[in-house]
């Protein structure tokens, strides 16, 4: 019997062989490998570009949600979070003795924190009618699109997450299920509205004793150069605090603080901007490493900002080169830019860093807010040199 693959077919004076020779197969395989090598990077870049566009679109939706919220609340922006009011709302909960009412943000005080948090995402979400819930998620996140609340729904936490104190009392934070974006603390304040005065009700103005205040859009002088919101890094352990046994010393448990905003400044002494007084000095926060691969509890909140898009160079950190990646930033006027976090600071570097004086330096805007409008007395960022790295 003859091998069918080697069978000759005669047609007049010509003959041909069915099938391929080994050389022909190797040539075809080589061509396919070459095409794959050419196309894969192109497809990877196309996918990365598409993800960047999705994140930018989500931030535009979030910006529109804030604009609609402000239009319904006398042009005031909300707080980044407040403690959910209402006293005894679940098993084991006790009534809060000193609720502070904010008609435009939902209310709450430190005394009622066991009732969980009301997050900015919930205030602009509108049940999906204002901002769709998937606009708060990101395709860049491995953890189901974003970070969970501090007090999530039952079974909705991520591995290693230590649930917040409200969870034990049966509370779930008023927050979308997953959030991949955060806000600028200079204009979206943390809940530092405590007054220490029992029974005091705040009707929208900040009383004596409160450290934070809500910001009216009319007070933001340069809305095209003030960041409103940006992306979180895909690392829930960074946006967290160690809890439980061994906290701060190698604890594997961590409490996710996805309700906290990011700040471009520190107090000159304590690193907490809310420790600044009306005449206090705020300094620009040190810029974070190019890539954060593990839990870094020593980072300031700028380390939470997600550098997720477009490798744009290298940066030497600890003697080692790291990728510089870009981030999407939404601005108060509604536009979104994709840029390096370094580009949100004035680009004037000296031997030990750069200085920020008033709002601008060398024509480059300081985009994290100056003055810091969310703090009572609106302290300014003054000319204090910081490390440019």
mmCIF file of C-alpha atoms in Angstrom:
data_model
loop_
_atom_site.group_PDB
_atom_site.id
_atom_site.type_symbol
_atom_site.label_atom_id
_atom_site.label_comp_id
_atom_site.label_asym_id
_atom_site.label_seq_id
_atom_site.Cartn_x
_atom_site.Cartn_y
_atom_site.Cartn_z
ATOM 1 C CA UNK A 1 0.000 0.000 0.000
ATOM 2 C CA UNK A 2 1.144 3.493 -0.638
ATOM 3 C CA UNK A 3 1.021 6.460 1.731
ATOM 4 C CA UNK A 4 -1.928 8.656 0.633
ATOM 5 C CA UNK A 5 0.029 11.803 1.506
ATOM 6 C CA UNK A 6 2.732 10.763 -0.954
ATOM 7 C CA UNK A 7 0.396 9.509 -3.650
ATOM 8 C CA UNK A 8 1.172 10.904 -7.073
ATOM 9 C CA UNK A 9 -1.598 12.168 -9.301
ATOM 10 C CA UNK A 10 -0.857 12.166 -12.997
ATOM 11 C CA UNK A 11 -2.533 14.577 -15.378
ATOM 12 C CA UNK A 12 -1.064 14.421 -18.869
ATOM 13 C CA UNK A 13 2.666 15.223 -18.619
ATOM 14 C CA UNK A 14 2.440 16.809 -15.119
ATOM 15 C CA UNK A 15 2.378 15.364 -11.648
ATOM 16 C CA UNK A 16 2.010 16.889 -8.153
ATOM 17 C CA UNK A 17 2.272 15.723 -4.535
ATOM 18 C CA UNK A 18 -0.660 16.016 -2.083
ATOM 19 C CA UNK A 19 0.112 17.553 1.377
ATOM 20 C CA UNK A 20 3.003 19.707 2.628
ATOM 21 C CA UNK A 21 6.661 18.992 3.042
ATOM 22 C CA UNK A 22 8.345 19.598 6.396
ATOM 23 C CA UNK A 23 10.022 22.720 5.059
ATOM 24 C CA UNK A 24 6.712 24.121 3.867
ATOM 25 C CA UNK A 25 5.117 23.490 7.263
ATOM 26 C CA UNK A 26 7.973 25.215 9.046
ATOM 27 C CA UNK A 27 7.662 28.212 6.743
ATOM 28 C CA UNK A 28 3.909 28.490 7.430
ATOM 29 C CA UNK A 29 4.422 28.151 11.181
ATOM 30 C CA UNK A 30 7.130 30.808 11.052
ATOM 31 C CA UNK A 31 4.844 33.216 9.180
ATOM 32 C CA UNK A 32 2.040 32.631 11.699
ATOM 33 C CA UNK A 33 4.416 33.209 14.628
ATOM 34 C CA UNK A 34 5.660 36.398 12.999
ATOM 35 C CA UNK A 35 2.108 37.683 12.512
ATOM 36 C CA UNK A 36 1.190 36.829 16.108
ATOM 37 C CA UNK A 37 4.296 38.644 17.335
ATOM 38 C CA UNK A 38 3.282 41.698 15.337
ATOM 39 C CA UNK A 39 -0.421 41.639 16.211
ATOM 40 C CA UNK A 40 -0.304 40.815 19.948
ATOM 41 C CA UNK A 41 1.365 44.074 21.019
ATOM 42 C CA UNK A 42 -1.072 45.959 18.810
ATOM 43 C CA UNK A 43 -4.035 44.160 20.353
ATOM 44 C CA UNK A 44 -2.603 44.723 23.831
ATOM 45 C CA UNK A 45 -2.224 48.440 23.155
ATOM 46 C CA UNK A 46 -5.737 48.582 21.729
ATOM 47 C CA UNK A 47 -7.130 46.890 24.835
ATOM 48 C CA UNK A 48 -5.174 49.202 27.135
ATOM 49 C CA UNK A 49 -6.406 52.223 25.180
ATOM 50 C CA UNK A 50 -9.999 50.964 25.394
ATOM 51 C CA UNK A 51 -9.682 50.495 29.172
ATOM 52 C CA UNK A 52 -8.292 53.991 29.526
ATOM 53 C CA UNK A 53 -11.229 55.389 27.555
ATOM 54 C CA UNK A 54 -13.700 53.470 29.737
ATOM 55 C CA UNK A 55 -12.120 54.851 32.929
ATOM 56 C CA UNK A 56 -12.133 58.395 31.529
ATOM 57 C CA UNK A 57 -15.784 58.023 30.537
ATOM 58 C CA UNK A 58 -16.654 56.784 34.033
ATOM 59 C CA UNK A 59 -14.958 59.808 35.564
ATOM 60 C CA UNK A 60 -16.939 62.100 33.252
ATOM 61 C CA UNK A 61 -20.130 60.432 34.475
ATOM 62 C CA UNK A 62 -19.026 60.930 38.068
ATOM 63 C CA UNK A 63 -18.232 64.585 37.356
ATOM 64 C CA UNK A 64 -21.688 65.071 35.881
ATOM 65 C CA UNK A 65 -23.168 63.425 38.971
ATOM 66 C CA UNK A 66 -21.402 65.934 41.215
ATOM 67 C CA UNK A 67 -22.575 68.813 39.014
ATOM 68 C CA UNK A 68 -26.194 67.648 39.252
ATOM 69 C CA UNK A 69 -25.843 67.152 42.995
ATOM 70 C CA UNK A 70 -24.470 70.682 43.422
ATOM 71 C CA UNK A 71 -27.263 72.172 41.309
ATOM 72 C CA UNK A 72 -29.789 70.583 43.682
ATOM 73 C CA UNK A 73 -27.937 71.742 46.817
ATOM 74 C CA UNK A 74 -27.260 75.452 46.392
ATOM 75 C CA UNK A 75 -24.001 74.748 44.510
ATOM 76 C CA UNK A 76 -22.468 72.937 47.486
ATOM 77 C CA UNK A 77 -20.417 69.807 46.940
ATOM 78 C CA UNK A 78 -20.991 66.946 49.408
ATOM 79 C CA UNK A 79 -18.612 65.522 51.937
ATOM 80 C CA UNK A 80 -16.567 62.481 50.924
ATOM 81 C CA UNK A 81 -18.411 60.578 53.645
ATOM 82 C CA UNK A 82 -20.476 61.125 56.750
ATOM 83 C CA UNK A 83 -21.520 58.744 59.494
ATOM 84 C CA UNK A 84 -24.964 57.433 58.670
ATOM 85 C CA UNK A 85 -27.488 58.984 61.067
ATOM 86 C CA UNK A 86 -30.553 57.442 62.594
ATOM 87 C CA UNK A 87 -29.533 56.015 65.942
ATOM 88 C CA UNK A 88 -30.509 52.406 66.608
ATOM 89 C CA UNK A 89 -30.891 50.935 63.111
ATOM 90 C CA UNK A 90 -29.747 47.363 63.667
ATOM 91 C CA UNK A 91 -29.137 44.641 66.264
ATOM 92 C CA UNK A 92 -26.997 45.942 69.103
ATOM 93 C CA UNK A 93 -26.964 49.533 67.846
ATOM 94 C CA UNK A 94 -27.490 52.411 70.245
ATOM 95 C CA UNK A 95 -28.964 55.797 69.522
ATOM 96 C CA UNK A 96 -26.379 58.452 68.731
ATOM 97 C CA UNK A 97 -26.457 61.214 71.375
ATOM 98 C CA UNK A 98 -25.243 64.011 69.111
ATOM 99 C CA UNK A 99 -26.408 63.675 65.529
ATOM 100 C CA UNK A 100 -25.341 66.515 63.276
ATOM 101 C CA UNK A 101 -27.793 67.193 60.473
ATOM 102 C CA UNK A 102 -26.658 68.213 57.000
ATOM 103 C CA UNK A 103 -29.697 68.539 54.750
ATOM 104 C CA UNK A 104 -27.594 68.219 51.621
ATOM 105 C CA UNK A 105 -25.347 65.306 52.604
ATOM 106 C CA UNK A 106 -27.418 63.021 54.792
ATOM 107 C CA UNK A 107 -25.956 63.762 58.199
ATOM 108 C CA UNK A 108 -24.136 61.876 60.898
ATOM 109 C CA UNK A 109 -21.394 62.482 63.404
ATOM 110 C CA UNK A 110 -18.498 60.661 65.021
ATOM 111 C CA UNK A 111 -20.830 59.595 67.805
ATOM 112 C CA UNK A 112 -22.927 57.569 65.350
ATOM 113 C CA UNK A 113 -20.108 55.946 63.385
ATOM 114 C CA UNK A 114 -21.288 52.504 64.502
ATOM 115 C CA UNK A 115 -24.133 53.033 62.050
ATOM 116 C CA UNK A 116 -21.769 52.892 59.096
ATOM 117 C CA UNK A 117 -20.921 55.445 56.422
ATOM 118 C CA UNK A 118 -22.791 57.425 53.802
ATOM 119 C CA UNK A 119 -20.376 57.679 50.883
ATOM 120 C CA UNK A 120 -20.193 60.307 48.149
ATOM 121 C CA UNK A 121 -20.969 57.637 45.541
ATOM 122 C CA UNK A 122 -24.343 56.994 47.170
ATOM 123 C CA UNK A 123 -25.201 60.679 47.117
ATOM 124 C CA UNK A 124 -24.633 61.052 43.370
ATOM 125 C CA UNK A 125 -25.721 57.514 42.411
ATOM 126 C CA UNK A 126 -29.442 58.250 42.562
ATOM 127 C CA UNK A 127 -30.303 54.572 42.398
ATOM 128 C CA UNK A 128 -28.695 54.456 38.971
ATOM 129 C CA UNK A 129 -30.871 57.233 37.572
ATOM 130 C CA UNK A 130 -28.118 59.867 37.936
ATOM 131 C CA UNK A 131 -24.922 57.821 37.556
ATOM 132 C CA UNK A 132 -25.068 54.143 36.507
ATOM 133 C CA UNK A 133 -23.518 51.823 39.067
ATOM 134 C CA UNK A 134 -20.991 50.374 36.621
ATOM 135 C CA UNK A 135 -19.581 53.897 36.162
ATOM 136 C CA UNK A 136 -18.049 53.546 39.627
ATOM 137 C CA UNK A 137 -16.100 50.438 38.583
ATOM 138 C CA UNK A 138 -12.950 50.015 36.511
ATOM 139 C CA UNK A 139 -11.786 47.336 34.046
ATOM 140 C CA UNK A 140 -8.289 47.802 35.531
ATOM 141 C CA UNK A 141 -9.323 46.205 38.846
ATOM 142 C CA UNK A 142 -8.885 42.508 39.473
ATOM 143 C CA UNK A 143 -11.029 42.661 42.611
ATOM 144 C CA UNK A 144 -14.452 42.650 40.965
ATOM 145 C CA UNK A 145 -14.206 46.123 39.473
ATOM 146 C CA UNK A 146 -13.270 48.131 42.551
ATOM 147 C CA UNK A 147 -13.030 48.323 46.326
ATOM 148 C CA UNK A 148 -15.883 47.293 48.647
ATOM 149 C CA UNK A 149 -17.316 49.489 51.417
ATOM 150 C CA UNK A 150 -15.851 49.378 54.917
ATOM 151 C CA UNK A 151 -19.145 47.784 55.996
ATOM 152 C CA UNK A 152 -20.158 45.727 52.930
ATOM 153 C CA UNK A 153 -23.242 43.621 52.326
ATOM 154 C CA UNK A 154 -23.017 40.081 53.755
ATOM 155 C CA UNK A 155 -20.645 37.953 51.707
ATOM 156 C CA UNK A 156 -19.464 40.904 49.614
ATOM 157 C CA UNK A 157 -16.077 41.521 51.248
ATOM 158 C CA UNK A 158 -12.706 40.732 49.662
ATOM 159 C CA UNK A 159 -10.223 38.167 51.047
ATOM 160 C CA UNK A 160 -8.418 39.458 54.143
ATOM 161 C CA UNK A 161 -10.835 42.348 54.693
ATOM 162 C CA UNK A 162 -11.565 43.121 58.347
ATOM 163 C CA UNK A 163 -15.161 44.348 58.451
ATOM 164 C CA UNK A 164 -15.906 47.756 59.963
ATOM 165 C CA UNK A 165 -17.444 48.237 63.374
ATOM 166 C CA UNK A 166 -20.835 49.011 61.853
ATOM 167 C CA UNK A 167 -21.049 45.498 60.395
ATOM 168 C CA UNK A 168 -21.343 43.940 63.857
ATOM 169 C CA UNK A 169 -24.374 46.150 64.471
ATOM 170 C CA UNK A 170 -26.061 44.997 61.293
ATOM 171 C CA UNK A 171 -25.232 48.044 59.161
ATOM 172 C CA UNK A 172 -24.252 48.227 55.516
ATOM 173 C CA UNK A 173 -22.633 51.431 54.282
ATOM 174 C CA UNK A 174 -24.666 53.620 51.964
ATOM 175 C CA UNK A 175 -22.158 53.160 49.166
ATOM 176 C CA UNK A 176 -22.166 51.526 45.756
ATOM 177 C CA UNK A 177 -21.080 47.886 45.809
ATOM 178 C CA UNK A 178 -17.660 48.545 44.240
ATOM 179 C CA UNK A 179 -15.861 51.857 43.820
ATOM 180 C CA UNK A 180 -12.664 52.335 41.808
ATOM 181 C CA UNK A 181 -12.490 56.140 42.045
ATOM 182 C CA UNK A 182 -11.818 58.656 44.775
ATOM 183 C CA UNK A 183 -12.189 62.404 45.243
ATOM 184 C CA UNK A 184 -9.940 65.363 46.051
ATOM 185 C CA UNK A 185 -10.012 66.136 49.768
ATOM 186 C CA UNK A 186 -9.295 69.828 49.199
ATOM 187 C CA UNK A 187 -12.846 70.341 47.888
ATOM 188 C CA UNK A 188 -14.653 67.170 49.037
ATOM 189 C CA UNK A 189 -14.008 67.134 52.809
ATOM 190 C CA UNK A 190 -13.661 64.276 55.222
ATOM 191 C CA UNK A 191 -16.206 64.137 58.023
ATOM 192 C CA UNK A 192 -14.472 66.480 60.446
ATOM 193 C CA UNK A 193 -17.671 68.281 61.352
ATOM 194 C CA UNK A 194 -17.565 67.320 65.029
ATOM 195 C CA UNK A 195 -18.223 70.270 67.310
ATOM 196 C CA UNK A 196 -18.074 68.798 70.795
ATOM 197 C CA UNK A 197 -21.256 70.708 71.637
ATOM 198 C CA UNK A 198 -24.053 68.273 72.625
ATOM 199 C CA UNK A 199 -27.278 68.762 70.741
ATOM 200 C CA UNK A 200 -25.828 71.246 68.269
ATOM 201 C CA UNK A 201 -27.483 71.066 64.856
ATOM 202 C CA UNK A 202 -25.626 72.389 61.826
ATOM 203 C CA UNK A 203 -27.834 73.816 59.090
ATOM 204 C CA UNK A 204 -25.164 73.894 56.419
ATOM 205 C CA UNK A 205 -22.663 76.365 57.840
ATOM 206 C CA UNK A 206 -19.584 75.286 59.760
ATOM 207 C CA UNK A 207 -19.786 76.236 63.481
ATOM 208 C CA UNK A 208 -16.963 77.029 65.848
ATOM 209 C CA UNK A 209 -15.152 73.833 66.702
ATOM 210 C CA UNK A 210 -15.639 72.112 63.343
ATOM 211 C CA UNK A 211 -12.505 71.564 61.291
ATOM 212 C CA UNK A 212 -14.059 70.847 57.896
ATOM 213 C CA UNK A 213 -16.620 72.637 55.788
ATOM 214 C CA UNK A 214 -18.501 71.888 52.612
ATOM 215 C CA UNK A 215 -17.323 73.761 49.528
ATOM 216 C CA UNK A 216 -19.448 75.891 47.242
ATOM 217 C CA UNK A 217 -18.516 75.602 43.565
ATOM 218 C CA UNK A 218 -18.452 79.396 43.362
ATOM 219 C CA UNK A 219 -15.403 79.460 45.641
ATOM 220 C CA UNK A 220 -13.273 77.353 43.294
ATOM 221 C CA UNK A 221 -11.449 79.985 41.281
ATOM 222 C CA UNK A 222 -9.878 77.914 38.516
ATOM 223 C CA UNK A 223 -12.188 74.984 37.851
ATOM 224 C CA UNK A 224 -10.201 73.824 34.815
ATOM 225 C CA UNK A 225 -7.091 73.233 36.945
ATOM 226 C CA UNK A 226 -8.536 71.799 40.173
ATOM 227 C CA UNK A 227 -8.876 68.021 40.402
ATOM 228 C CA UNK A 228 -12.299 66.723 41.379
ATOM 229 C CA UNK A 229 -11.798 62.948 41.200
ATOM 230 C CA UNK A 230 -9.276 60.349 40.112
ATOM 231 C CA UNK A 231 -8.636 56.601 40.133
ATOM 232 C CA UNK A 232 -7.778 54.335 43.046
ATOM 233 C CA UNK A 233 -4.884 51.943 42.689
ATOM 234 C CA UNK A 234 -5.874 48.283 42.321
ATOM 235 C CA UNK A 235 -4.583 47.287 45.736
ATOM 236 C CA UNK A 236 -7.104 47.228 48.605
ATOM 237 C CA UNK A 237 -4.328 46.776 51.179
ATOM 238 C CA UNK A 238 -2.925 50.200 50.336
ATOM 239 C CA UNK A 239 -6.251 51.963 50.947
ATOM 240 C CA UNK A 240 -6.526 50.370 54.374
ATOM 241 C CA UNK A 241 -5.480 50.224 57.981
ATOM 242 C CA UNK A 242 -4.055 47.166 59.716
ATOM 243 C CA UNK A 243 -6.424 45.776 62.370
ATOM 244 C CA UNK A 244 -6.639 42.945 64.842
ATOM 245 C CA UNK A 245 -3.769 41.175 66.620
ATOM 246 C CA UNK A 246 -0.414 42.485 65.547
ATOM 247 C CA UNK A 247 -1.892 45.560 63.855
ATOM 248 C CA UNK A 248 0.906 47.683 62.511
ATOM 249 C CA UNK A 249 3.334 44.839 63.050
ATOM 250 C CA UNK A 250 2.603 42.337 60.346
ATOM 251 C CA UNK A 251 -1.132 41.784 60.810
ATOM 252 C CA UNK A 252 -2.738 40.011 57.876
ATOM 253 C CA UNK A 253 -6.101 41.654 58.533
ATOM 254 C CA UNK A 254 -6.867 45.051 57.062
ATOM 255 C CA UNK A 255 -9.855 47.383 57.169
ATOM 256 C CA UNK A 256 -10.518 48.940 53.767
ATOM 257 C CA UNK A 257 -11.017 52.717 53.831
ATOM 258 C CA UNK A 258 -12.595 53.170 50.405
ATOM 259 C CA UNK A 259 -14.635 56.095 51.744
ATOM 260 C CA UNK A 260 -11.555 58.275 52.225
ATOM 261 C CA UNK A 261 -10.545 60.948 49.719
ATOM 262 C CA UNK A 262 -6.986 61.665 48.602
ATOM 263 C CA UNK A 263 -5.061 64.787 49.515
ATOM 264 C CA UNK A 264 -2.199 66.498 47.718
ATOM 265 C CA UNK A 265 -1.002 68.161 50.916
ATOM 266 C CA UNK A 266 0.203 67.352 54.407
ATOM 267 C CA UNK A 267 0.422 69.401 57.558
ATOM 268 C CA UNK A 268 4.034 70.407 58.107
ATOM 269 C CA UNK A 269 4.201 68.514 61.418
ATOM 270 C CA UNK A 270 1.576 65.760 61.674
ATOM 271 C CA UNK A 271 0.962 64.993 57.969
ATOM 272 C CA UNK A 272 -2.800 65.387 58.554
ATOM 273 C CA UNK A 273 -4.050 68.489 56.703
ATOM 274 C CA UNK A 274 -6.884 68.873 59.212
ATOM 275 C CA UNK A 275 -4.339 69.719 61.892
ATOM 276 C CA UNK A 276 -3.645 73.005 60.106
ATOM 277 C CA UNK A 277 -5.229 76.103 61.584
ATOM 278 C CA UNK A 278 -6.526 79.108 59.679
ATOM 279 C CA UNK A 279 -2.964 80.439 59.553
ATOM 280 C CA UNK A 280 -1.339 76.997 59.376
ATOM 281 C CA UNK A 281 1.138 75.751 56.831
ATOM 282 C CA UNK A 282 0.332 72.971 54.417
ATOM 283 C CA UNK A 283 3.073 71.395 52.350
ATOM 284 C CA UNK A 284 2.767 69.368 49.146
ATOM 285 C CA UNK A 285 2.641 65.656 49.901
ATOM 286 C CA UNK A 286 5.630 63.617 48.694
ATOM 287 C CA UNK A 287 4.987 62.061 45.321
ATOM 288 C CA UNK A 288 4.533 58.272 45.464
ATOM 289 C CA UNK A 289 6.618 55.603 43.720
ATOM 290 C CA UNK A 290 5.871 54.862 40.108
ATOM 291 C CA UNK A 291 4.509 51.387 40.893
ATOM 292 C CA UNK A 292 3.155 50.036 44.178
ATOM 293 C CA UNK A 293 3.286 46.260 44.291
ATOM 294 C CA UNK A 294 2.377 45.520 47.905
ATOM 295 C CA UNK A 295 0.939 46.992 51.104
ATOM 296 C CA UNK A 296 2.668 50.257 51.952
ATOM 297 C CA UNK A 297 1.164 51.659 55.169
ATOM 298 C CA UNK A 298 3.728 54.483 55.237
ATOM 299 C CA UNK A 299 2.338 56.091 52.094
ATOM 300 C CA UNK A 300 0.424 59.356 52.207
ATOM 301 C CA UNK A 301 -2.911 59.223 50.425
ATOM 302 C CA UNK A 302 -1.380 60.209 47.070
ATOM 303 C CA UNK A 303 -0.012 56.671 47.118
ATOM 304 C CA UNK A 304 -3.608 55.472 46.688
ATOM 305 C CA UNK A 305 -3.873 57.137 43.285
ATOM 306 C CA UNK A 306 -3.936 54.498 40.560
ATOM 307 C CA UNK A 307 -1.177 54.731 38.009
ATOM 308 C CA UNK A 308 -2.875 52.363 35.595
ATOM 309 C CA UNK A 309 -2.390 53.579 32.031
ATOM 310 C CA UNK A 310 0.326 54.200 29.428
ATOM 311 C CA UNK A 311 3.911 53.571 30.514
ATOM 312 C CA UNK A 312 5.500 56.980 30.008
ATOM 313 C CA UNK A 313 9.051 56.438 31.239
ATOM 314 C CA UNK A 314 11.019 55.221 34.227
ATOM 315 C CA UNK A 315 11.594 56.559 37.731
ATOM 316 C CA UNK A 316 14.359 55.557 40.140
ATOM 317 C CA UNK A 317 12.879 54.534 43.510
ATOM 318 C CA UNK A 318 15.212 53.061 46.121
ATOM 319 C CA UNK A 319 17.887 52.688 43.493
ATOM 320 C CA UNK A 320 15.601 50.632 41.259
ATOM 321 C CA UNK A 321 13.870 51.749 38.038
ATOM 322 C CA UNK A 322 10.082 51.668 38.125
ATOM 323 C CA UNK A 323 7.534 52.321 35.421
ATOM 324 C CA UNK A 324 5.911 55.727 35.289
ATOM 325 C CA UNK A 325 2.278 55.236 34.353
ATOM 326 C CA UNK A 326 -0.441 57.766 33.668
ATOM 327 C CA UNK A 327 -3.708 58.341 35.527
ATOM 328 C CA UNK A 328 -7.105 59.726 34.585
ATOM 329 C CA UNK A 329 -8.022 62.941 36.411
ATOM 330 C CA UNK A 330 -11.469 64.566 36.329
ATOM 331 C CA UNK A 331 -11.532 68.320 36.885
ATOM 332 C CA UNK A 332 -14.167 70.523 38.456
ATOM 333 C CA UNK A 333 -15.205 71.950 35.080
ATOM 334 C CA UNK A 334 -16.050 68.427 33.866
ATOM 335 C CA UNK A 335 -13.151 67.591 31.541
ATOM 336 C CA UNK A 336 -10.848 64.586 32.027
ATOM 337 C CA UNK A 337 -7.098 64.389 31.376
ATOM 338 C CA UNK A 338 -4.764 61.381 31.246
ATOM 339 C CA UNK A 339 -1.390 62.368 32.659
ATOM 340 C CA UNK A 340 1.374 61.546 35.116
ATOM 341 C CA UNK A 341 0.650 62.355 38.746
ATOM 342 C CA UNK A 342 3.895 64.388 38.629
ATOM 343 C CA UNK A 343 2.167 66.677 36.128
ATOM 344 C CA UNK A 344 -0.420 67.704 38.720
ATOM 345 C CA UNK A 345 2.355 69.467 40.645
ATOM 346 C CA UNK A 346 4.353 72.515 39.504
ATOM 347 C CA UNK A 347 7.238 71.278 37.403
ATOM 348 C CA UNK A 348 10.099 73.245 38.932
ATOM 349 C CA UNK A 349 12.612 70.940 40.497
ATOM 350 C CA UNK A 350 15.647 71.916 42.529
ATOM 351 C CA UNK A 351 18.319 70.004 44.364
ATOM 352 C CA UNK A 352 15.963 68.834 47.102
ATOM 353 C CA UNK A 353 12.576 69.206 45.474
ATOM 354 C CA UNK A 354 10.335 72.050 44.392
ATOM 355 C CA UNK A 355 8.435 74.895 45.993
ATOM 356 C CA UNK A 356 4.773 75.799 45.737
ATOM 357 C CA UNK A 357 3.882 79.448 46.268
ATOM 358 C CA UNK A 358 0.246 80.507 46.269
ATOM 359 C CA UNK A 359 -1.581 78.765 43.437
ATOM 360 C CA UNK A 360 0.996 78.719 40.679
ATOM 361 C CA UNK A 361 4.700 78.556 40.127
ATOM 362 C CA UNK A 362 6.470 78.942 36.823
ATOM 363 C CA UNK A 363 3.168 78.895 34.951
ATOM 364 C CA UNK A 364 2.282 75.353 36.054
ATOM 365 C CA UNK A 365 -0.830 75.043 38.202
ATOM 366 C CA UNK A 366 -0.832 73.143 41.468
ATOM 367 C CA UNK A 367 -3.925 71.046 40.768
ATOM 368 C CA UNK A 368 -4.706 69.607 44.226
ATOM 369 C CA UNK A 369 -6.311 72.794 45.551
ATOM 370 C CA UNK A 370 -4.796 75.922 46.972
ATOM 371 C CA UNK A 371 -6.160 77.198 49.292
ATOM 372 C CA UNK A 372 -7.502 74.034 50.909
ATOM 373 C CA UNK A 373 -11.142 75.036 50.781
ATOM 374 C CA UNK A 374 -12.508 72.054 52.721
ATOM 375 C CA UNK A 375 -10.746 73.162 55.908
ATOM 376 C CA UNK A 376 -12.211 76.019 57.904
ATOM 377 C CA UNK A 377 -10.054 79.088 57.425
ATOM 378 C CA UNK A 378 -8.904 77.662 54.049
ATOM 379 C CA UNK A 379 -5.163 77.386 54.794
ATOM 380 C CA UNK A 380 -2.869 77.912 51.838
ATOM 381 C CA UNK A 381 -0.060 75.836 50.475
ATOM 382 C CA UNK A 382 3.044 77.914 51.078
ATOM 383 C CA UNK A 383 6.569 77.799 49.758
ATOM 384 C CA UNK A 384 7.931 74.816 51.650
ATOM 385 C CA UNK A 385 10.384 72.607 49.780
ATOM 386 C CA UNK A 386 9.598 68.891 49.592
ATOM 387 C CA UNK A 387 11.363 65.955 48.034
ATOM 388 C CA UNK A 388 10.658 65.889 44.305
ATOM 389 C CA UNK A 389 10.684 62.096 44.306
#
